[in-house]
PDB file of C-alpha atoms in Angstrom:
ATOM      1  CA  UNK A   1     -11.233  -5.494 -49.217  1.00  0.00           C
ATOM      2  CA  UNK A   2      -8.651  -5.141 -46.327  1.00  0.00           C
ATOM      3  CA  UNK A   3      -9.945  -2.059 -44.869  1.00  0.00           C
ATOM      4  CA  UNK A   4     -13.624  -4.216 -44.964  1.00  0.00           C
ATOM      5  CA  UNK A   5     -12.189  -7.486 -43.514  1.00  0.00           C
ATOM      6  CA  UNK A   6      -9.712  -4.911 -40.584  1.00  0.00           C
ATOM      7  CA  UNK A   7     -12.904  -2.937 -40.049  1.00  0.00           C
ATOM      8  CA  UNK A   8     -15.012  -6.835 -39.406  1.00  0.00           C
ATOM      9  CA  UNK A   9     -11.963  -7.683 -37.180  1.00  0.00           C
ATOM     10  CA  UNK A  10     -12.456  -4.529 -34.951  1.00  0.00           C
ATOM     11  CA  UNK A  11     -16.430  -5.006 -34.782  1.00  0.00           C
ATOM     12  CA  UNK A  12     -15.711  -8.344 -33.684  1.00  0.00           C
ATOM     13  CA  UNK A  13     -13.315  -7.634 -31.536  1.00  0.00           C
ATOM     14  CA  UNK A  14     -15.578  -4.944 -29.670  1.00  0.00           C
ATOM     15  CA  UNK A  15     -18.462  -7.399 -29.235  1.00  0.00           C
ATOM     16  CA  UNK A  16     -16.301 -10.015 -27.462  1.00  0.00           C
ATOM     17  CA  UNK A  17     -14.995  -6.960 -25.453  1.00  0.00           C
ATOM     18  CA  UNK A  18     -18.448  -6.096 -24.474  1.00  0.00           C
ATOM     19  CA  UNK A  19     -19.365  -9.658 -23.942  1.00  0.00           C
ATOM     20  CA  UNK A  20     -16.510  -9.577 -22.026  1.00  0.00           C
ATOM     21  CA  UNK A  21     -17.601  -7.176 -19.491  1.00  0.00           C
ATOM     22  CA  UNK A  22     -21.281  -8.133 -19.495  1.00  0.00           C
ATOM     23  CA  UNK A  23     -20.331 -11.525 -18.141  1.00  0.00           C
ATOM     24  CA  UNK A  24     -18.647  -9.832 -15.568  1.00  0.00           C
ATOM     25  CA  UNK A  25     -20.809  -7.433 -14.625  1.00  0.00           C
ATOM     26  CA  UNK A  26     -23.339 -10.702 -14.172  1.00  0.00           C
ATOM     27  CA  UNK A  27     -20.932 -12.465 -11.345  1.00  0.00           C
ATOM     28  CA  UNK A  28     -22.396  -9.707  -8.847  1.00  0.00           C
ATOM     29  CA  UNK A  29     -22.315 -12.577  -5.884  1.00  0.00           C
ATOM     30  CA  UNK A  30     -18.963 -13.875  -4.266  1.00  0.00           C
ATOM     31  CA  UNK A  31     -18.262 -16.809  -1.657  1.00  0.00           C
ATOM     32  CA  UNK A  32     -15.588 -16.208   0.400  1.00  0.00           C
ATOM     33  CA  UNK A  33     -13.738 -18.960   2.550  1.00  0.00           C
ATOM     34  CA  UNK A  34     -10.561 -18.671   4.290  1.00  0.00           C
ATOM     35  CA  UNK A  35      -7.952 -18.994   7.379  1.00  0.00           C
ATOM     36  CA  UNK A  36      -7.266 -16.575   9.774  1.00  0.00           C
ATOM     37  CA  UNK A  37      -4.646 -15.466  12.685  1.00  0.00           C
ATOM     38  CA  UNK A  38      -5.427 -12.635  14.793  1.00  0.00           C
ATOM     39  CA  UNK A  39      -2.797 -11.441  17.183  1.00  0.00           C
ATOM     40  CA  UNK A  40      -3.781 -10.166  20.957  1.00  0.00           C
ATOM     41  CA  UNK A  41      -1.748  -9.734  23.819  1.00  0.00           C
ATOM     42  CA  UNK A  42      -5.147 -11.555  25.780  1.00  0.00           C
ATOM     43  CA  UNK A  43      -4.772 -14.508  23.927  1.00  0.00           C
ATOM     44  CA  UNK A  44      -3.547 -17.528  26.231  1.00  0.00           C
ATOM     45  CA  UNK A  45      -3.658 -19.995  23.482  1.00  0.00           C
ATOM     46  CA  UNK A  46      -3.126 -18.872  19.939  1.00  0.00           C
ATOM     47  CA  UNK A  47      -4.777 -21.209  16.970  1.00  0.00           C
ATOM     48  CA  UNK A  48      -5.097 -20.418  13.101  1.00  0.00           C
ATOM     49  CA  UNK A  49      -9.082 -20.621  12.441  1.00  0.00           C
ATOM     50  CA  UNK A  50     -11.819 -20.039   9.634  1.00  0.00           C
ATOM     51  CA  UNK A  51     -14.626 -17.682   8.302  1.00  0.00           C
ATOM     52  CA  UNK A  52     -16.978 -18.261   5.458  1.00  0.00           C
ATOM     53  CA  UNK A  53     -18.701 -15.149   3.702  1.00  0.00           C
ATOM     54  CA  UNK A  54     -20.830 -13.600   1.452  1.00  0.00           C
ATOM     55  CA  UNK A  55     -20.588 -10.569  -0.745  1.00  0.00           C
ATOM     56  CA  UNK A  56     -22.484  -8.512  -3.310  1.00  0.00           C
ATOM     57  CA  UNK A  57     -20.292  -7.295  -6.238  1.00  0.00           C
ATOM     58  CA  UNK A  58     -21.682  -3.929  -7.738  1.00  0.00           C
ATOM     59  CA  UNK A  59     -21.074  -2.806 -11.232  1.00  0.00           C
ATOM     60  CA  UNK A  60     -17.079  -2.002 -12.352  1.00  0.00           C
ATOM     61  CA  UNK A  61     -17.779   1.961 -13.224  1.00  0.00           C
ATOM     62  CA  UNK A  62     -15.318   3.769 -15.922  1.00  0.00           C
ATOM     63  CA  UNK A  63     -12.341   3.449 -13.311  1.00  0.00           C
ATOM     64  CA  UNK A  64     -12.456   0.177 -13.122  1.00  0.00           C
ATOM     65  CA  UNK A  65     -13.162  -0.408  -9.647  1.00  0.00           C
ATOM     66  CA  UNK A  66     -16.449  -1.267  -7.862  1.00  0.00           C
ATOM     67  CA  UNK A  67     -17.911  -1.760  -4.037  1.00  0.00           C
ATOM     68  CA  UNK A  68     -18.783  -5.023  -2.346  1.00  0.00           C
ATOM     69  CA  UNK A  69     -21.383  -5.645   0.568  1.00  0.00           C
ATOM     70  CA  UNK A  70     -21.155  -8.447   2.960  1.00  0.00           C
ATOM     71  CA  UNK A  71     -20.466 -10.200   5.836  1.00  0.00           C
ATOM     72  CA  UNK A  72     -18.232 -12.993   7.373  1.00  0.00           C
ATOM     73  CA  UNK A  73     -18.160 -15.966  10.183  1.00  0.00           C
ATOM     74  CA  UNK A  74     -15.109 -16.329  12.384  1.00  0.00           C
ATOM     75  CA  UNK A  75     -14.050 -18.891  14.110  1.00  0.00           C
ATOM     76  CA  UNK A  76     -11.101 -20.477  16.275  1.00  0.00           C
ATOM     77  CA  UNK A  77     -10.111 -22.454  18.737  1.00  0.00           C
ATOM     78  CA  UNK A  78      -8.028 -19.652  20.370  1.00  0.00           C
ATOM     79  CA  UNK A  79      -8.530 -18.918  23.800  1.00  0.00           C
ATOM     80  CA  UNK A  80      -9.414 -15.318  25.280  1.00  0.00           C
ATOM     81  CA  UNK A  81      -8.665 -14.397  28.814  1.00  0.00           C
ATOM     82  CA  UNK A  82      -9.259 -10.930  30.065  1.00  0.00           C
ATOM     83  CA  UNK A  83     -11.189  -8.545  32.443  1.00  0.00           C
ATOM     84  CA  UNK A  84     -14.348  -7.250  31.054  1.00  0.00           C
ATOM     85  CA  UNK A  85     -16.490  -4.601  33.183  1.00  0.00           C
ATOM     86  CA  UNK A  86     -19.905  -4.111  32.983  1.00  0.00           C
ATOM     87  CA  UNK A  87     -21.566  -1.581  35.111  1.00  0.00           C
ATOM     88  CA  UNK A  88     -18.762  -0.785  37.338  1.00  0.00           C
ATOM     89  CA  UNK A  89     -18.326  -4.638  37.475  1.00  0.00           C
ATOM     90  CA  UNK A  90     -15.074  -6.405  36.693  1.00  0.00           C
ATOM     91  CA  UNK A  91     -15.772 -10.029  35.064  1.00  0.00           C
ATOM     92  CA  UNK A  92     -12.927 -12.900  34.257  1.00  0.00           C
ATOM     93  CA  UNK A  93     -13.912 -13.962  30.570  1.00  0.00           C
ATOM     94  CA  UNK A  94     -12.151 -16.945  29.061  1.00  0.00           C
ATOM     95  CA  UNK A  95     -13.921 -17.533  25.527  1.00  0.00           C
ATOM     96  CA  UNK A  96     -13.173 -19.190  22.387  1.00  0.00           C
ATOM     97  CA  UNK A  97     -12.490 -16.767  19.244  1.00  0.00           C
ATOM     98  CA  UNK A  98     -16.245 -16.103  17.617  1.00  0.00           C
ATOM     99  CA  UNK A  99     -16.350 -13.178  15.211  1.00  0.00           C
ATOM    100  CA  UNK A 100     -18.828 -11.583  12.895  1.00  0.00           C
ATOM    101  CA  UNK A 101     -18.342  -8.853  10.602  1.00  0.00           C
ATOM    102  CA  UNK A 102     -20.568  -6.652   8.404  1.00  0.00           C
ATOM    103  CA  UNK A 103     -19.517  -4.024   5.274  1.00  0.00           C
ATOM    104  CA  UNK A 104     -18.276  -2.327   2.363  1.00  0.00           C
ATOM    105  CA  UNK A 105     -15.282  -2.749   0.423  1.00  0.00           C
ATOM    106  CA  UNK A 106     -13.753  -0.566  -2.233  1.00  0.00           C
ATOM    107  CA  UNK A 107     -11.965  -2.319  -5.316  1.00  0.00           C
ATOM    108  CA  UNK A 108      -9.846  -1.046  -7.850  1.00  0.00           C
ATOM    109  CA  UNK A 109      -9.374  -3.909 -10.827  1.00  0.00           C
ATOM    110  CA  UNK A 110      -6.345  -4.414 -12.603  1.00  0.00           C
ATOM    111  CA  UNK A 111      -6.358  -6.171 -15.660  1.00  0.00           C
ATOM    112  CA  UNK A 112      -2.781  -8.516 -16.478  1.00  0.00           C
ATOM    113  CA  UNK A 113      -3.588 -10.538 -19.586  1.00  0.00           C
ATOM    114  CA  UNK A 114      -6.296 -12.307 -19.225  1.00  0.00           C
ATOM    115  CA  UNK A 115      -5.728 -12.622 -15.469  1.00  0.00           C
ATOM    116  CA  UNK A 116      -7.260  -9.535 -12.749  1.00  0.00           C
ATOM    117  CA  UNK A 117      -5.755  -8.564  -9.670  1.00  0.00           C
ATOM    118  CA  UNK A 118      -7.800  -6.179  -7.294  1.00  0.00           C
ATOM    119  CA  UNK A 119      -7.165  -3.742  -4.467  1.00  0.00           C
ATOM    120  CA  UNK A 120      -9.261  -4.094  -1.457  1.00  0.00           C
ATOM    121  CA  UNK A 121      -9.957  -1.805   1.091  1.00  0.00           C
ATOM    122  CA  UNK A 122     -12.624  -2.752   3.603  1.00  0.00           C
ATOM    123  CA  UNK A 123     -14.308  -0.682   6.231  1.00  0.00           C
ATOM    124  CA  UNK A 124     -16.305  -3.197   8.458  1.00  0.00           C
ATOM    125  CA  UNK A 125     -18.046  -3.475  11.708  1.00  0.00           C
ATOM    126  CA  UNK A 126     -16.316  -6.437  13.474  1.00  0.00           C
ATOM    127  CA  UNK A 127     -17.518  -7.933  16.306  1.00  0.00           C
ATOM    128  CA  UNK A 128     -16.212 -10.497  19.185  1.00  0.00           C
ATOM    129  CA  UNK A 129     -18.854 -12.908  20.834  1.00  0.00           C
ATOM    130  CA  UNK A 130     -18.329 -14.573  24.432  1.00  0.00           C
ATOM    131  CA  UNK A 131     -19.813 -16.461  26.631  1.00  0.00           C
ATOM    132  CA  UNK A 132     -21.482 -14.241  29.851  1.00  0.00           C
ATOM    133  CA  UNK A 133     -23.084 -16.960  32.039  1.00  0.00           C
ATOM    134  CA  UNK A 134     -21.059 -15.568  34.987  1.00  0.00           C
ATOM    135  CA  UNK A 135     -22.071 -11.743  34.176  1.00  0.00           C
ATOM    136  CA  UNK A 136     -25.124 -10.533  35.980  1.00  0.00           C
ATOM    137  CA  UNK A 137     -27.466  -9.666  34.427  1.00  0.00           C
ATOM    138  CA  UNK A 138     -30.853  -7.140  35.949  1.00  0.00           C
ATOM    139  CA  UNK A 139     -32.835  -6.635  32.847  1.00  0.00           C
ATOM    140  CA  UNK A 140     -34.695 -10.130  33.302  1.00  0.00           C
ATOM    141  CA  UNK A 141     -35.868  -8.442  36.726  1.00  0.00           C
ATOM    142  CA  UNK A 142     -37.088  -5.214  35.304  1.00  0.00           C
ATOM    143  CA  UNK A 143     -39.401  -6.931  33.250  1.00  0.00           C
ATOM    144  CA  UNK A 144     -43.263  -7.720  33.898  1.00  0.00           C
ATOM    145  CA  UNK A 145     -44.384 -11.168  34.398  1.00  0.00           C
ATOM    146  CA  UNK A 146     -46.115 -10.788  30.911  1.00  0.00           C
ATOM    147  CA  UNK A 147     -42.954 -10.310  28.788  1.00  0.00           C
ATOM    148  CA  UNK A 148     -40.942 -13.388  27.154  1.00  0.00           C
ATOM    149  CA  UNK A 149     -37.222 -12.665  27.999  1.00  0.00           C
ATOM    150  CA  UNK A 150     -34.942 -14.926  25.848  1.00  0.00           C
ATOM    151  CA  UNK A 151     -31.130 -15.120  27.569  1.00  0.00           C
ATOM    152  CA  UNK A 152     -28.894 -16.073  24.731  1.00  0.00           C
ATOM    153  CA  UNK A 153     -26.340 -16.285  27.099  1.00  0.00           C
ATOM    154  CA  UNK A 154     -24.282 -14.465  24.762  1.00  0.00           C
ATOM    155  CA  UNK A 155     -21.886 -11.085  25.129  1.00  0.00           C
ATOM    156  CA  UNK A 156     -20.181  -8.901  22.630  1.00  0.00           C
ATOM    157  CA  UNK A 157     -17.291  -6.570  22.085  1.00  0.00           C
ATOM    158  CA  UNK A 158     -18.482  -4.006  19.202  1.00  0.00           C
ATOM    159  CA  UNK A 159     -15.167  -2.410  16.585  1.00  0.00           C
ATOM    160  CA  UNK A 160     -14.778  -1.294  13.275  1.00  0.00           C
ATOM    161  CA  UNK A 161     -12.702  -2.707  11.326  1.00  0.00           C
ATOM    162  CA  UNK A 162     -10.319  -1.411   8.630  1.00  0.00           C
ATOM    163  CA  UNK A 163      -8.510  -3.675   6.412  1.00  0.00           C
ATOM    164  CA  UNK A 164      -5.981  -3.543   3.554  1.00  0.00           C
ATOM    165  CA  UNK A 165      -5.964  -6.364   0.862  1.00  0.00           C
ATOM    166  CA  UNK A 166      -4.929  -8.020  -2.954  1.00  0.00           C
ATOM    167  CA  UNK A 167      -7.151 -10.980  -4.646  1.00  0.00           C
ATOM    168  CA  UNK A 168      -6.134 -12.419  -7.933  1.00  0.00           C
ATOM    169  CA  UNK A 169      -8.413 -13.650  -9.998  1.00  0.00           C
ATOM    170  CA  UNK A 170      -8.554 -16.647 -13.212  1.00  0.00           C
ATOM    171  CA  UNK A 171     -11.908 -16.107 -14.519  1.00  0.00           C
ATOM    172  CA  UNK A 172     -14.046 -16.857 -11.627  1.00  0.00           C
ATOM    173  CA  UNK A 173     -11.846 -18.279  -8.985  1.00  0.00           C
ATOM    174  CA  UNK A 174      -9.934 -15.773  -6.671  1.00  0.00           C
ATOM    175  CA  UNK A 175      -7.072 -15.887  -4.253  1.00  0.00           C
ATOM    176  CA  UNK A 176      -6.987 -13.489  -1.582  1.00  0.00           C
ATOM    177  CA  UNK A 177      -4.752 -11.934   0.875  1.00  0.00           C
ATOM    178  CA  UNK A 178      -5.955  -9.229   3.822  1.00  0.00           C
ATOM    179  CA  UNK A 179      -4.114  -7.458   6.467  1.00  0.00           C
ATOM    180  CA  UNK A 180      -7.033  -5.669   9.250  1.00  0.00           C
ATOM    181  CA  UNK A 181      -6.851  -3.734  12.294  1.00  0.00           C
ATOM    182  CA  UNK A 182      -9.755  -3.852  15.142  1.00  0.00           C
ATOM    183  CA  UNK A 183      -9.197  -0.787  17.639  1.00  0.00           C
ATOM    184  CA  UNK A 184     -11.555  -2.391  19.923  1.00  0.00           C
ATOM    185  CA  UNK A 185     -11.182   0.453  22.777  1.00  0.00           C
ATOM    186  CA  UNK A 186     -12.354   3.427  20.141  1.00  0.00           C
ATOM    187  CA  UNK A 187     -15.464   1.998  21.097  1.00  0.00           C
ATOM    188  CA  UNK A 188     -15.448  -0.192  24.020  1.00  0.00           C
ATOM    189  CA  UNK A 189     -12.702   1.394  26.352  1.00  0.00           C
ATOM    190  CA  UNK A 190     -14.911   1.130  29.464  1.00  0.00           C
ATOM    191  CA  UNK A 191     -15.375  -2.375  28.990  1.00  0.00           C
ATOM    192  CA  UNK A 192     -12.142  -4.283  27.739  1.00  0.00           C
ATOM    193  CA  UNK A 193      -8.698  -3.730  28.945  1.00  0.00           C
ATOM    194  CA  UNK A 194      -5.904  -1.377  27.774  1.00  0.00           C
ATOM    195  CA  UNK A 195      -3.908  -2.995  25.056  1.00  0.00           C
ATOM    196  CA  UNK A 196      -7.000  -5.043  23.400  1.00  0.00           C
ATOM    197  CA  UNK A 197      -6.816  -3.649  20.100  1.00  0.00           C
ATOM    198  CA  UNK A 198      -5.797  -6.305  17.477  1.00  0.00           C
ATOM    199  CA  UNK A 199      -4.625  -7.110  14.427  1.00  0.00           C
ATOM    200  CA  UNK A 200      -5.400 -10.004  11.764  1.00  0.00           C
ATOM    201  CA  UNK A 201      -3.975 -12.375   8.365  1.00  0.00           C
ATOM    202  CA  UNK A 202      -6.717 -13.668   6.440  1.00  0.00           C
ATOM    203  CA  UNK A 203      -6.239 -15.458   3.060  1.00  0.00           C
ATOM    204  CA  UNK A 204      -9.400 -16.294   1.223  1.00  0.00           C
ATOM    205  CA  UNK A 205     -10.362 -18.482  -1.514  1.00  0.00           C
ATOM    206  CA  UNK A 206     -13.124 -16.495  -3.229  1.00  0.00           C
ATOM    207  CA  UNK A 207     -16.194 -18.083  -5.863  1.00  0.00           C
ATOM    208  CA  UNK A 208     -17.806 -15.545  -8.119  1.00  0.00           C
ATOM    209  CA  UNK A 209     -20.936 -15.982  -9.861  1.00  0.00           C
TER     210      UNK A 209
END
């Protein structure tokens, strides 16, 4: 009778296990909302802002870890001033902080109780949007009479983006803290100054479901 009622206990325990992970292999989307700080030595005004995001959440495999897919909105009131070139050109930009990034993170789970804390490590492409109503611009005049040319008014600063991060999690609500590096001149070193690269805090309050 005691080996029956241990051997119930252990099929029941299993099923909540696997009910267990089937629940959390359903919260595949996250929200992610936060603060963040970057640091540049082209920053005349320095001023905490926010980002909003989404991400997809694959499956955890046998390791217990599991990739995400997403994006986020930056934004700050910080103030940008440097020299940007364009076509042998040398422009003054002053700009509010606008940022968008794209990509895929790699998460490694660790259970504590019945609390998680993951490892995140993100590899992004980040990019910085300004203002360029005082850049010239000639591809409006190579274009025929018949083509619709739509000036967004709108210039960009292209970087990866490689970032090193913990969340903990209580059930579906996680806390979040990132460290990232943008080596903006890998890319763009014709266009943006020497010494652009920068560096960023973010800490994230993140909504599974």
């Amino acid at each position: 009778m005691k080996i029956l009622i241990l051997y119930v206990l252990m099929v029941v325990n299993l099923h909540a296990q696997v009910l267990i992970e089937t629940r959390k292999s359903d919260k595949r989307s996250m929200i992610e909302a936060g603060s963040f700080l970057s640091f540049s030595s082209y920053k005349e005004r320095q001023i905490p802002g926010i980002y909003l995001g989404y991400w997809y959440r694959y499956p955890i495999d046998e390791n217990k870890a599991h990739l995400e897919f997403g994006l986020n909105f930056y934004h700050s009131g910080s103030q940008y001033n440097f020299e940007y070139e364009k076509k042998g050109l040398f422009y003054n930009i002053r700009s509010k902080e606008f940022l968008f990034n794209v990509g895929i993170r790699m998460v490694k789970e660790y259970p504590v109780g019945n609390n998680n804390i993951e490892w995140v490590s993100e590899l992004s492409l980040h990019n910085l949007f300004f203002n360029d109503k005082n850049i010239s611009d000639n591809r409006k005049d190579d274009l025929s009479e018949n083509t619709v040319y739509i000036d967004t008014n709108i210039e960009g600063v292209s970087s990866i983006r490689i970032g090193q991060g913990v969340r903990f999690w209580k059930n579906n609500f996680g806390l979040g803290i990132q460290v990232s590096y943008m080596p903006y001149r890998l890319w763009a070193k014709h266009t943006v100054p020497s010494g652009f690269n920068s560096f960023s805090i973010e800490t994230s309050v993140n909504f599974r479901f």
